[in-house]
Every structure is written in structure tokens, then in C-alpha cells.
Short mmCIF file of C-alpha atoms and ligand atoms in Angstrom, two decimals:
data_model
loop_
_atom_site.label_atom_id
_atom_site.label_comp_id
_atom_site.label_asym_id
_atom_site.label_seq_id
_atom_site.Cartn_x
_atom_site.Cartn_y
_atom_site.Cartn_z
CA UNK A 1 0.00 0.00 0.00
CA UNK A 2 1.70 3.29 -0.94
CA UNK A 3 -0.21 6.85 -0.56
CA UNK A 4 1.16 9.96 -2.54
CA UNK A 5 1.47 12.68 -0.46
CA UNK A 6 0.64 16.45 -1.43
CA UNK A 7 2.09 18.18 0.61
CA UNK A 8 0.69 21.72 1.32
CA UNK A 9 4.24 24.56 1.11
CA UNK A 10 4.18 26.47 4.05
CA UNK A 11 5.38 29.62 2.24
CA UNK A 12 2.74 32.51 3.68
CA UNK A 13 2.07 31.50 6.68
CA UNK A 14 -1.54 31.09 5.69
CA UNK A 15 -1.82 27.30 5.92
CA UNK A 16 -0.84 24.81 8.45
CA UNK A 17 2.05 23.14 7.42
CA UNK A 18 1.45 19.34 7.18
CA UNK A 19 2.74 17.84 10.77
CA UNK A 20 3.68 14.84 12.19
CA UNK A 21 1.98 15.69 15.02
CA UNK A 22 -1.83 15.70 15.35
CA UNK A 23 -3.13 17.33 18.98
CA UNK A 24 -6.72 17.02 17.99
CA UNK A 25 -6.10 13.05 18.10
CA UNK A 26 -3.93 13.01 21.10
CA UNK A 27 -2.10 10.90 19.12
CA UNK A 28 1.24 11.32 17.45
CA UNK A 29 1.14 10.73 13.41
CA UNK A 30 4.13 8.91 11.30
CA UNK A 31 5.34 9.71 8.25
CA UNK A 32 7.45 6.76 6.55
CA UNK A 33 9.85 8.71 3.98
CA UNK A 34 11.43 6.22 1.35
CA UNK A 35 14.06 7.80 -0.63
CA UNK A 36 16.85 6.75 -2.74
CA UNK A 37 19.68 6.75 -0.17
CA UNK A 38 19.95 8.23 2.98
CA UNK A 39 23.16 10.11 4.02
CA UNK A 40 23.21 9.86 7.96
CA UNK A 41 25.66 12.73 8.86
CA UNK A 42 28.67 10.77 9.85
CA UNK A 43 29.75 8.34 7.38
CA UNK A 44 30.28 9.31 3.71
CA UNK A 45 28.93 6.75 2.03
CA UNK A 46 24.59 7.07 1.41
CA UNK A 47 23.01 4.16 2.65
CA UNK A 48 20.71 2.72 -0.22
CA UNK A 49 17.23 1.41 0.39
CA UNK A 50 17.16 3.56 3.71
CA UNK A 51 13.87 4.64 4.64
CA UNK A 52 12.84 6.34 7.60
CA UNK A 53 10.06 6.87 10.15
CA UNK A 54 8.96 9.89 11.45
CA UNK A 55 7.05 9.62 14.92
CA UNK A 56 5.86 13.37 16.22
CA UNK A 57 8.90 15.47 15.88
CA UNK A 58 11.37 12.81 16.39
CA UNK A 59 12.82 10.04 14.08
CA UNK A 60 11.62 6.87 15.38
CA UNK A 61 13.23 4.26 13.21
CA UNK A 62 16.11 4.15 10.32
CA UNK A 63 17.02 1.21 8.10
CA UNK A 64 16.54 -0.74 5.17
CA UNK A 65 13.23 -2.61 4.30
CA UNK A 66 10.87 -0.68 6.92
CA UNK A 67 7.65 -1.74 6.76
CA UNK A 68 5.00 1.25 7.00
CA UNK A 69 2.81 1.06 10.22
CA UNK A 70 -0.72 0.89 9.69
CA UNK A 71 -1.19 4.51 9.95
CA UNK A 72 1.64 6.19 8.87
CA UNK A 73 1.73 8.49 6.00
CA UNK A 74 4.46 7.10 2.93
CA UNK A 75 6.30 9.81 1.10
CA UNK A 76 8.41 8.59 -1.78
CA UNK A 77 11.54 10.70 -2.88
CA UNK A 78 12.88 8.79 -5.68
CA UNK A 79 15.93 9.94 -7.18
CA UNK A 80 16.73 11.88 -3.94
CA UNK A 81 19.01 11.57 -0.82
CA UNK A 82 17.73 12.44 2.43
CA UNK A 83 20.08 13.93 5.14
CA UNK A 84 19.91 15.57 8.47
CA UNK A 85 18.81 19.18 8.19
CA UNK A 86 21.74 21.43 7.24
CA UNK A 87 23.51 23.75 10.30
CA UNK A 88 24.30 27.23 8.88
CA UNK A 89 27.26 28.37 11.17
CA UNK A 90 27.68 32.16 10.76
CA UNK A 91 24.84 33.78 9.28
CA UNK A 92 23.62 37.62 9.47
CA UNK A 93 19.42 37.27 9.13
CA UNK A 94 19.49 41.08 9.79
CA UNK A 95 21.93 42.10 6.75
CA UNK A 96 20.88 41.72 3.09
CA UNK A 97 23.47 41.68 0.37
CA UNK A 98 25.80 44.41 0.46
CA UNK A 99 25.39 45.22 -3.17
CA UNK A 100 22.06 46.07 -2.54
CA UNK A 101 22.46 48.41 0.32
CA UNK A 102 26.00 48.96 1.80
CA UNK A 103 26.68 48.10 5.27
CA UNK A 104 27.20 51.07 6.47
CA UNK A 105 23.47 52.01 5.27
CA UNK A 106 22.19 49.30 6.17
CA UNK A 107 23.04 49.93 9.85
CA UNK A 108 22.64 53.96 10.15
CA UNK A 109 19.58 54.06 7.55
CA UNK A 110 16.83 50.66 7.84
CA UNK A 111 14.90 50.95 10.84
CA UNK A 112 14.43 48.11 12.69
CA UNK A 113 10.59 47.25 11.72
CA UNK A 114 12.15 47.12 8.36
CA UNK A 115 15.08 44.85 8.60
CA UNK A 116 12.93 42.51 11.41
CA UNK A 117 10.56 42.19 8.29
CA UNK A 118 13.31 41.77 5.85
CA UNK A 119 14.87 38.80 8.69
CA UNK A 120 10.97 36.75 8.13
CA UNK A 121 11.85 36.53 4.78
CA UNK A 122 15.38 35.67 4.87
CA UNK A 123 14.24 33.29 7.60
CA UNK A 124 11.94 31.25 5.31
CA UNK A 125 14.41 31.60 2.31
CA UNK A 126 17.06 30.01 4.79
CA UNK A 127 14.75 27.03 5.79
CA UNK A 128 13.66 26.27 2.16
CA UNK A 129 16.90 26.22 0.99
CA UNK A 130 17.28 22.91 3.43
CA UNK A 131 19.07 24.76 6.34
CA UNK A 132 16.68 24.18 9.34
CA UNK A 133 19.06 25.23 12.27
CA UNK A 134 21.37 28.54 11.61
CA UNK A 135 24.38 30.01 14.62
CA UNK A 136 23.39 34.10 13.45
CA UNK A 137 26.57 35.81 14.29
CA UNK A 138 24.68 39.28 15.67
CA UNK A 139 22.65 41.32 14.52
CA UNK A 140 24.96 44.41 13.18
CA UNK A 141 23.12 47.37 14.93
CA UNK A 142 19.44 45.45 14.96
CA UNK A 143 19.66 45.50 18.46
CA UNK A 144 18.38 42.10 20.29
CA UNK A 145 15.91 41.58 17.08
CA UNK A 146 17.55 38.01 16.49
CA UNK A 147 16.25 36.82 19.78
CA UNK A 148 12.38 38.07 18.87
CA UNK A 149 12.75 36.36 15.54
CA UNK A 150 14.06 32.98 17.37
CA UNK A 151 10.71 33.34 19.49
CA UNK A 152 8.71 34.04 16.95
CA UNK A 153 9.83 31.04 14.86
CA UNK A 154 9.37 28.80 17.60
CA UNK A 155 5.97 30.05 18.41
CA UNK A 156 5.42 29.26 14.33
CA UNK A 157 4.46 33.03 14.13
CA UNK A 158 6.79 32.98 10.95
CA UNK A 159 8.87 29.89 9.31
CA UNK A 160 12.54 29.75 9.88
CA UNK A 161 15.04 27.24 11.14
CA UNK A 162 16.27 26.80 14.76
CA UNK A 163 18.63 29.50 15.64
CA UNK A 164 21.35 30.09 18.10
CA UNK A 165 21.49 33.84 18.51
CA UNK A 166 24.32 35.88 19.55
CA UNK A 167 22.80 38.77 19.99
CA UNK A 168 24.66 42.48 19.40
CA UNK A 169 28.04 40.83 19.24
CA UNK A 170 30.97 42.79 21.59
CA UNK A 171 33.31 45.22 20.09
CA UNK A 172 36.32 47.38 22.09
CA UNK A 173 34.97 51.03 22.37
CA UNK A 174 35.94 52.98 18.91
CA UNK A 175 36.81 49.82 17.16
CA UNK A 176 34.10 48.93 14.72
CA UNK A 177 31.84 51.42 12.05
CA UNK A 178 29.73 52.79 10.99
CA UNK A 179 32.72 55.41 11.35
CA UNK A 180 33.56 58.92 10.00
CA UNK A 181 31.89 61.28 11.84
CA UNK A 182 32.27 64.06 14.70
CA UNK A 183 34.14 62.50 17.40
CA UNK A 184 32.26 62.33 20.43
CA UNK A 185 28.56 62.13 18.65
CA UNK A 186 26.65 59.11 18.96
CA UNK A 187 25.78 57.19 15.95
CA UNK A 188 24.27 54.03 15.30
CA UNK A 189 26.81 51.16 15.94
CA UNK A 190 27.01 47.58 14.48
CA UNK A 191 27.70 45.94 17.99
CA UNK A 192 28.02 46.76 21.60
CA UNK A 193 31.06 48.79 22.60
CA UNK A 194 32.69 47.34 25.73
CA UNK A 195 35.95 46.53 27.25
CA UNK A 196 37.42 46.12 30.91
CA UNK A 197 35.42 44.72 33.21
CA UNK A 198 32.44 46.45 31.52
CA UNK A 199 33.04 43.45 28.99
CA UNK A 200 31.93 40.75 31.67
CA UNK A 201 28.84 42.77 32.59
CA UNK A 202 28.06 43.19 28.57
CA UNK A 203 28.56 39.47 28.57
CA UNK A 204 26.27 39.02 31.32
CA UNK A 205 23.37 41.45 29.96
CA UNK A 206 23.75 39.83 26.64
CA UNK A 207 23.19 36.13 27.76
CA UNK A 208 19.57 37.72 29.86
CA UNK A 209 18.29 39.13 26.48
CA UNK A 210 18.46 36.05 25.00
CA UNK A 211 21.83 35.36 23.10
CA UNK A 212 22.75 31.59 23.23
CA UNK A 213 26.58 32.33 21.81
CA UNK A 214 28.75 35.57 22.48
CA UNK A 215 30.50 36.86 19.98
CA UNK A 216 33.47 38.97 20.42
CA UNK A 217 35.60 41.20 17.70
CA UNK A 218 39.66 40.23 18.53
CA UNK A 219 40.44 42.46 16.13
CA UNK A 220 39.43 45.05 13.56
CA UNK A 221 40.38 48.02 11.27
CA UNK A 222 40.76 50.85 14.03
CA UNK A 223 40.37 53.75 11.18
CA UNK A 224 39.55 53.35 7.62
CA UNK A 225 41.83 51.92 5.07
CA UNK A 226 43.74 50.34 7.85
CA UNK A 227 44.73 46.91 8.28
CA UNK A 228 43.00 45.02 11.07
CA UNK A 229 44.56 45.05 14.24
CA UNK A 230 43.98 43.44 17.58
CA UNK A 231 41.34 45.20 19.99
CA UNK A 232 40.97 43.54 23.00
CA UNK A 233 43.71 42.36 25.32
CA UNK A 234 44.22 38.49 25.87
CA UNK A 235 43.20 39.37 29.64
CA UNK A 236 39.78 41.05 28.64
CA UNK A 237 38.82 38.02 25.94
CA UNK A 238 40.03 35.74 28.68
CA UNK A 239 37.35 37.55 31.54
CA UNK A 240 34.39 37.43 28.92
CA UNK A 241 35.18 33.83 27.75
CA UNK A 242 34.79 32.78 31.52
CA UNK A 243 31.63 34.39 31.79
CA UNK A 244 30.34 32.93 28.89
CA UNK A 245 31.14 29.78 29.36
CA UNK A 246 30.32 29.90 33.21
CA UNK A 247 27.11 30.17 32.15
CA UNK A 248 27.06 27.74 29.51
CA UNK A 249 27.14 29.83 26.21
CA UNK A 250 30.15 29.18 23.54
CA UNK A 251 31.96 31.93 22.00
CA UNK A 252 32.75 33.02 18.66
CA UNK A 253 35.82 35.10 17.96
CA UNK A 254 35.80 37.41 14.71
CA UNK A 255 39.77 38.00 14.02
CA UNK A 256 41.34 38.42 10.50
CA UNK A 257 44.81 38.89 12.34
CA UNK A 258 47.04 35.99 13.55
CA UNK A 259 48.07 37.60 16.99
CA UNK A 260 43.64 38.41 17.31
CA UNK A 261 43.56 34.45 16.44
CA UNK A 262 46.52 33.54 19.18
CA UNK A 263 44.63 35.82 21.95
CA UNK A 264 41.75 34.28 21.16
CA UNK A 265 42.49 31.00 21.18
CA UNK A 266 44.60 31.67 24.49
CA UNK A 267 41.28 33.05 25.80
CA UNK A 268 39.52 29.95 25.32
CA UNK A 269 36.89 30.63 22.18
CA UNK A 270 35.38 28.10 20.88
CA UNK A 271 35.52 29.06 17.28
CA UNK A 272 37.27 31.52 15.22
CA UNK A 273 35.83 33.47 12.13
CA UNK A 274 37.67 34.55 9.18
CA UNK A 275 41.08 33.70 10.61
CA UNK A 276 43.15 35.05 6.87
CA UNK A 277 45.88 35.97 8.37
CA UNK A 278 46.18 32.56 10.54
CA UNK A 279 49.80 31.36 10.39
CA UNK A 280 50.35 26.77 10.30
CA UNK A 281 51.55 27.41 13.74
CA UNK A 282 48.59 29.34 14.86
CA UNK A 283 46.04 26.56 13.01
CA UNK A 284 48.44 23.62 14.73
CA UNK A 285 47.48 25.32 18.02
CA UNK A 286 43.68 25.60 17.42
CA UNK A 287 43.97 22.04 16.38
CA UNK A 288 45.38 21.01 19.50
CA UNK A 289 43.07 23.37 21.92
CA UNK A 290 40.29 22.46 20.16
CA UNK A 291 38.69 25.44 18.29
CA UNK A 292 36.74 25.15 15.61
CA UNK A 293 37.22 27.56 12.41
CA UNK A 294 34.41 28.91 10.21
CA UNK A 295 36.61 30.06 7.20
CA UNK A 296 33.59 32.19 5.28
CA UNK A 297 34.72 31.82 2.20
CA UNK A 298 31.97 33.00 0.40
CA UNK A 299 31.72 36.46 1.81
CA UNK A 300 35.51 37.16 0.55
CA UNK A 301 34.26 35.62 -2.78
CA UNK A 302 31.38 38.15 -2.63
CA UNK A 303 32.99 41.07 -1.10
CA UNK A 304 35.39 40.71 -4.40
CA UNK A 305 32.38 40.51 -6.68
CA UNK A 306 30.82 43.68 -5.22
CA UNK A 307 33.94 45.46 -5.57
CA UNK A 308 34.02 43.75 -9.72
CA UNK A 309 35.83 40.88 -9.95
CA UNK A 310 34.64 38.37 -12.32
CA UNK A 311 35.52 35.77 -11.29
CA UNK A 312 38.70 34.91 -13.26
CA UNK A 313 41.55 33.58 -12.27
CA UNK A 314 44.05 34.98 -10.41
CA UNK A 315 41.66 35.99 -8.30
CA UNK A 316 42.11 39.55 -6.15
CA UNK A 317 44.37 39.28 -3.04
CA UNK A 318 41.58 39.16 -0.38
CA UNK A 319 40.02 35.93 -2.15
CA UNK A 320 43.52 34.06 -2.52
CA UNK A 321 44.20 35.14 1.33
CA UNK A 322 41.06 32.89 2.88
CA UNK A 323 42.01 30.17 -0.24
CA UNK A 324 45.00 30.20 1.80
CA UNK A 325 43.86 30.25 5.32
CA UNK A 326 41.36 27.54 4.32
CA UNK A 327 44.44 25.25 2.82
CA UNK A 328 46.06 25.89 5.95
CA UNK A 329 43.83 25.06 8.06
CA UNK A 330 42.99 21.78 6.79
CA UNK A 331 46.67 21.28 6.39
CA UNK A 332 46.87 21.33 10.40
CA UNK A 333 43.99 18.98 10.83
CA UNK A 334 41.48 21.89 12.37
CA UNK A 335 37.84 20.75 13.07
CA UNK A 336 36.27 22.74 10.61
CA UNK A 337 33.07 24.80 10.27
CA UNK A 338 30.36 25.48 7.50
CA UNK A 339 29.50 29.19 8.16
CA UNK A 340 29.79 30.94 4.96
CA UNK A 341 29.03 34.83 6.92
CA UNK A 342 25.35 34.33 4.41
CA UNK A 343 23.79 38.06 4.81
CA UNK A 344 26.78 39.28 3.00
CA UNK A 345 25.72 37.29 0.27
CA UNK A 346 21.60 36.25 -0.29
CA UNK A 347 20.28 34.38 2.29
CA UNK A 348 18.79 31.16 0.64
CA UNK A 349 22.11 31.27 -1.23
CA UNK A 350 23.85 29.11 2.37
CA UNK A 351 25.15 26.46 -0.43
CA UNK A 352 27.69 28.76 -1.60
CA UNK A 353 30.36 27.99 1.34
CA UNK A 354 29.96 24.47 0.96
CA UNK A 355 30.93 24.63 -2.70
CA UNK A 356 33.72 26.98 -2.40
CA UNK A 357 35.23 24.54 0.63
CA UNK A 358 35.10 21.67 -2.19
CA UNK A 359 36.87 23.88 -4.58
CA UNK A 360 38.78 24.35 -1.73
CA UNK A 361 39.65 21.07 -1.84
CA UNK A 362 37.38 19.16 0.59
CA UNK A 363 35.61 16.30 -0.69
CA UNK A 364 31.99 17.17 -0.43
CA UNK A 365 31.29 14.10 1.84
CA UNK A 366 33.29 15.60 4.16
CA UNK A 367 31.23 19.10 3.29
CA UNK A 368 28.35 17.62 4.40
CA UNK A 369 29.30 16.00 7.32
CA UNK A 370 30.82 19.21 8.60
CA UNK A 371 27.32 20.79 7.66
CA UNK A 372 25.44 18.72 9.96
CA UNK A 373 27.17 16.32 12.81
CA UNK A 374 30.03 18.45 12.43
CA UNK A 375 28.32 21.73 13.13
CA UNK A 376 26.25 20.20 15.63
CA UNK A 377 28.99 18.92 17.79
CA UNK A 378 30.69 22.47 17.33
CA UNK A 379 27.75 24.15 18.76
CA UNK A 380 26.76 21.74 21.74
CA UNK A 381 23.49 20.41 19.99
CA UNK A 382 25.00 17.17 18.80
CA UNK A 383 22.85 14.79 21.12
CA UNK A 384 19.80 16.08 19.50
CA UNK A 385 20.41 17.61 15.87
CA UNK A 386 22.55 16.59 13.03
CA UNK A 387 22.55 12.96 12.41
CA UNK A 388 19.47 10.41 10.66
CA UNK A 389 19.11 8.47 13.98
CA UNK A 390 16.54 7.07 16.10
CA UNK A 391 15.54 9.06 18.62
CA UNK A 392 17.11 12.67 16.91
CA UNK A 393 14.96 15.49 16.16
CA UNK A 394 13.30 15.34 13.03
CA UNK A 395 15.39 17.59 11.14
CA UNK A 396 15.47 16.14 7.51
CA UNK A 397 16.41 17.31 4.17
CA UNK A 398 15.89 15.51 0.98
CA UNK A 399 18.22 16.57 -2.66
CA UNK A 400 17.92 15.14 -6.37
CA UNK A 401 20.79 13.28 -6.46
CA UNK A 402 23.41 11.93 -4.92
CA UNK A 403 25.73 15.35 -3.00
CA UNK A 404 28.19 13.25 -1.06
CA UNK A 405 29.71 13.00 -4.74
CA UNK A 406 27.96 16.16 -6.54
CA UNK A 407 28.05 18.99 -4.02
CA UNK A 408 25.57 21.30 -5.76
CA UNK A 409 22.96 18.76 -5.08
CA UNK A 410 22.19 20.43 -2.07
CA UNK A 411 20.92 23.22 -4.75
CA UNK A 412 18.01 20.61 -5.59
CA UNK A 413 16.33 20.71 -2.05
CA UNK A 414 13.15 18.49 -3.00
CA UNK A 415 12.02 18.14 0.86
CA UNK A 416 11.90 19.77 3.91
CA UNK A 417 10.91 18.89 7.44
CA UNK A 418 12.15 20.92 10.72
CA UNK A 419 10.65 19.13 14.16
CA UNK A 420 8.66 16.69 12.15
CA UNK A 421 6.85 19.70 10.39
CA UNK A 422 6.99 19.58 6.82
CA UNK A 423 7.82 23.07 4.90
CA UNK A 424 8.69 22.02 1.74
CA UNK A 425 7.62 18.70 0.18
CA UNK A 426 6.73 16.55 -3.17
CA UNK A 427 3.40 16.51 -3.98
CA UNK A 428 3.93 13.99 -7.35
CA UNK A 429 1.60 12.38 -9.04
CA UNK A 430 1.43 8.60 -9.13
ZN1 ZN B 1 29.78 37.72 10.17
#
């Protein structure tokens, strides 16, 4: 006995999405999903003839030749692989493409209605495009709008995937933009300003308004046209790390600079962002302490494009620099990170940083499995997101194809279910 399933797109809001889960019943529903081959988030190889069953928001059973219970829903995915939902690990929901609106703009100009509206959409756009959990890397100036957007997807006020929020992100006082202006005037900022023991208390304040993950700047440009340099001291990362982690949050450093990178790591992040101007010796120590890198390739690849590079080889100096970083890093063996900085670049578009790792020279197995158990681990969620196993949340993604060999399946997203609700399905006829 095999149903077709039509599958109503949750795409205004307007409908119910299809669910797992029916309340009315007091009972939980099952879908069966039977695709080609199921990629599990750990080993490389698909497994073919995989099916599995979805019980309420939780996968209840994995493995070949599953018979369907007596009421479960079937939903065939021929031709597709089905794989944990994908883990986004730096994203911006508040920026839009910089070649749209500038940065700068974007923070001093776009009220906050405006860009909370503009996160819905990029919210959806993420979830659609098969990445149901995303680590947003602050807000840039929108205040704590991240954490009323997390809310408001979990109260399914608006679709969007799980999020770990960090909030306004910390920057040392006069050390980040918008800049240029009267000294001594207030103007809208892209993060918090705080350093010395101020920092812990901005910590602190942070973690009650809501942000799961701090994020601190090591370094920055202190003045236009300058090269980054380090902002805050080892000892004032170290004091804000403790807090953090004292009260169970992670924290991301932002540093472009190897002696940012050696502070921060010293400090006791968690993971580093950007990290061009890492040196081997400074990967070979975040290898052996542990810290995680999210190289963002795409947002140098786009940064370049804005600024009218085509795309030919050799590429300009700022794209070969995190090419290099990137080679480095895997050179030393660091755990790596799929967090592509999306925001600078269209949100939808999170695929982007996996391909560029693969030209990059990661085999897209590996890709994926950084995208989902990989990611998971990084951010503490492991035991409940980013693997096909019994008893995970039912985070699933189904592509045409087969991406453990063709990356840019993940392009083809055919399926979509975040805690056993479906957002994006087949409906095929028989
Ligand atoms: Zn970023």
C-alpha cells in the first residue's frame, strides 16, 4: 500500500504546514519517507534502500526494508538523498546583500521594523533552501531583534530554522563602524562597545536578552583603510570567555589577524571566524586546543564581486588570502566549520560555502558531514540535531541526487521537514 502525499508549502504563513503531530487526536502521526539513499551525517557513504520513520517530531526508526505502520503516512523521494537538516554556522538574518544596500546604510539608515521584516523573509528563504538550524553571528546594529525572531519562529508566528542567537556581538569602544563622523557624537553602531570589566557585565546582559553564543571582535580596522589590528587584550577576551562559558554559552571570535587568532584562542573561544591571516603554527594550536574555524569563504568571494571581480583567475588578493587560510587550516587537521558569513551574500544562497570549501579542496562528503554532525557537535546540539538516527529530532532534508559526490545537489532541495513539520515537500503524481 503506498499513498502519494501532497504536501501543502508552508510559504505565507496562511496554511498549516502538514505535521507529524496531530493534537486534535492526542495521538502522534508517522510519516514513513522512502528515498533513494539516505546520508546519515557521519559516514560518507549514502546508505541505499534507507527509509525512515517519522514519529511526532522525532525520528523513530532508520534502516533498510521498513515496513510502513498501519497509519503512517508514505512519502516517496525517488531519485533523492535524504540527510539531516543542514547547520548554517555564521549567518547575518538582519543584513541583506551588500550590493544592494551597503553596510554602512544598512546599519545607520533601515529601521528596525524594516530589517525585522526583511529577517521573516530571509528566515523562510534560509529554511527552504534545506538549512533548518542557523548560529546568526549578531545582529549588526538590529539590536536584540535576532532573539524576537528565534521566538517568533518557535511560536510558528513565521517559518525559519532553529537558531542560536548571539545577539549584538561585543566590540572594544571605537573599534568597529559605521565610522567617519564628529568624534564624540553618537551614531548608530554595528555591535556593543565594551571593554574592561564592563566586557563581563556586557557578557552578562547579553546572555539575559536572549543570546545563546557571544561573539566577540579580537580584532578590527581601528580607522579606515587600515589593516586590522587586535582590539581587545588576551586578559579582557580571557574575563568574557569565563563568563560565557560559566554560564554555559560558547563563544565566537571574529579576528582576520594571527596575533587576534593567538589571543583568542589563548582566551579559550570556541571558534574563530575569518582567521586570513592565521599562520600553520597558529592553526596547529587551534587544532590542538580544540577550536573550531568557520573560514567564510563566500563572503571574501562576494565582497570581491561587489567590488568587480569576475571571477577569473588569479583571483584579487583578499580571495587568494582565505584560499590560503582555508588550505592551511585543513593542512593542520582543524575541526572545521560550515558558516559561509550568508547576509553578506543572499540568504537562501547558504550552499555557496559548501561549494567553495570543495573547490577548496574538501571532498563534499566531508562538506556535508561538517554541515550537519560536524556543526552540531561544534555548537553543543550534537545529542539532538545533526545525524538520521533514532531518537534525533526530526530535522530532515531531501536533494535530487546523490551530493556526497555532486556537491551542488544540495541546490536541488526536493524536501523539507524541521521538528517533524513539513515546509517544503513533493506533492507527485502517481
Ligand atoms: Zn559575520
Amino acid at each position: 500500500m503506498r499513498l502519494f502525499f501532497a504536501i501543502t508549502v508552508l510559504l505565507l504563513g496562511v496554511t498549516q504546514p502538514a505535521q507529524a503531530q496531530d493534537k486534535q487526536q492526542g495521538k502522534q502521526a508517522m510519516l514513513l519517507l522512502r528515498p533513494r539513499a539516505v546520508f546519515d551525517g557521519s559516514s560518507a557513504m549514502p546508505h541505499e534502500g534507507w527509509s525512515v520513520l517519522v514519529r511526532g517530531n522525532r525520528i523513530d526508526a532508520v534502516g533498510p526494508g521498513l515496513t510502513p505502520p498501519p497509519d503512517a503516512t508514505v512519502v516517496d523521494l525517488p531519485g533523492a538523498t535524504l540527510m539531516p537538516g543542514l547547520i548554517e554556522g555564521h549567518s547575518h538574518l538582519f543584513l541583506h546583500p551588500y550590493d544592494e544596500t551597503s553596510w554602512d546604510d544598512q546599519v545607520l539608515h533601515e529601521p528596525l521594523a524594516l530589517r525585522t521584516a526583511r529577517a521573516t523573509v530571509a528566515a523562510r528563504a534560509t529554511l527552504l533552501a534545506g538549512f533548518t538550524t542557523v548560529r546568526d553571528l549578531g545582529t549588526e546594529g538590529a539590536g536584540y531583534a535576532d532573539a524576537g525572531l528565534k521566538k517568533a519562529i518557535e511560536q510558528g508566528i513565521v517559518p525559519g530554522p532553529r537558531m542560536l542567537v548571539a545577539t549584538r556581538a561585543l566590540v572594544a569602544p571605537g573599534a568597529y563602524g559605521p565610522r567617519g563622523f564628529e568624534p564624540g557624537i553618537q551614531t548608530p553602531l554595528g555591535a556593543e562597545e565594551a571593554g574592561g570589566p564592563d566586557l563581563v557585565t556586557a557578557v552578562r546582559r547579553q546572555i539575559a536578552a536572549g543570546a545563546d553564543v557571544i561573539k566577540l571582535y579580537a580584532d578590527y580596522r581601528w580607522g579606515t583603510g587600515e589593516p586590522s589590528r587586535p582590539t581587545f587584550s588576551q586578559a579582557e577576551m580571557a574575563a568574557a570567555v569565563e563568563a560565557a562559558h560559566s554560564a554555559g554559552r560558547e563563544v565566537a571570535a571574529h579576528a582576520a589577524t594571527d596575533e587576534g587568532m593567538r589571543r583568542a584562542i589563548a582566551a579559550g573561544v570556541d571558534t574563530i571566524e575569518h582567521g586570513y591571516g592565521g599562520s600553520a603554527e597558529t592553526f596547529a594550536l587551534m587544532r590542538k586546543q580544540g577550536v573550531g574555524y568557520c573560514p567564510t569563504l563566500a563572503a571574501s568571494d562576494a565582497t570581491a564581486r561587489y567590488r568587480g571581480w569576475n571571477g577569473a583567475e588569479p583571483a584579487p588578493e583578499t580571495v587568494r588570502a582565505s584560499r590560503e587560510a582555508f588550505a592551511r587550516a585543513l593542512a593542520a587537521g582543524v575541526t572545521i566549520c560550515l558558516g559561509g558569513d550568508v547576509g553578506v551574500y543572499a540568504h537562501g544562497d547558504n550552499a555557496r560555502e559548501a561549494e567553495l570549501m570543495v573547490a577548496g579542496g574538501m571532498s563534499a562528503a566531508k562538506v556535508l558531514i561538517t554541515a550537519t554532525s560536524g556543526n552540531a557537535a561544534m555548537f553543543g546540539i550534537g545529542d539532538k540535531l545533526g545525524a538520521v538516527r533514532t531518537g534525533m529530532l526530526a530535522d530532515l532534508v531531501a536533494v535530487e541526487g546523490d551530493p556526497t559526490r555532486d556537491i551542488g545537489a544540495i541546490r536541488n532541495v526536493r524536501f523539507v521537514m524541521k521538528d517533524g513539520v513539513v515546509y517544503r515537500g513533493a506533492s507527485e503524481a502517481p
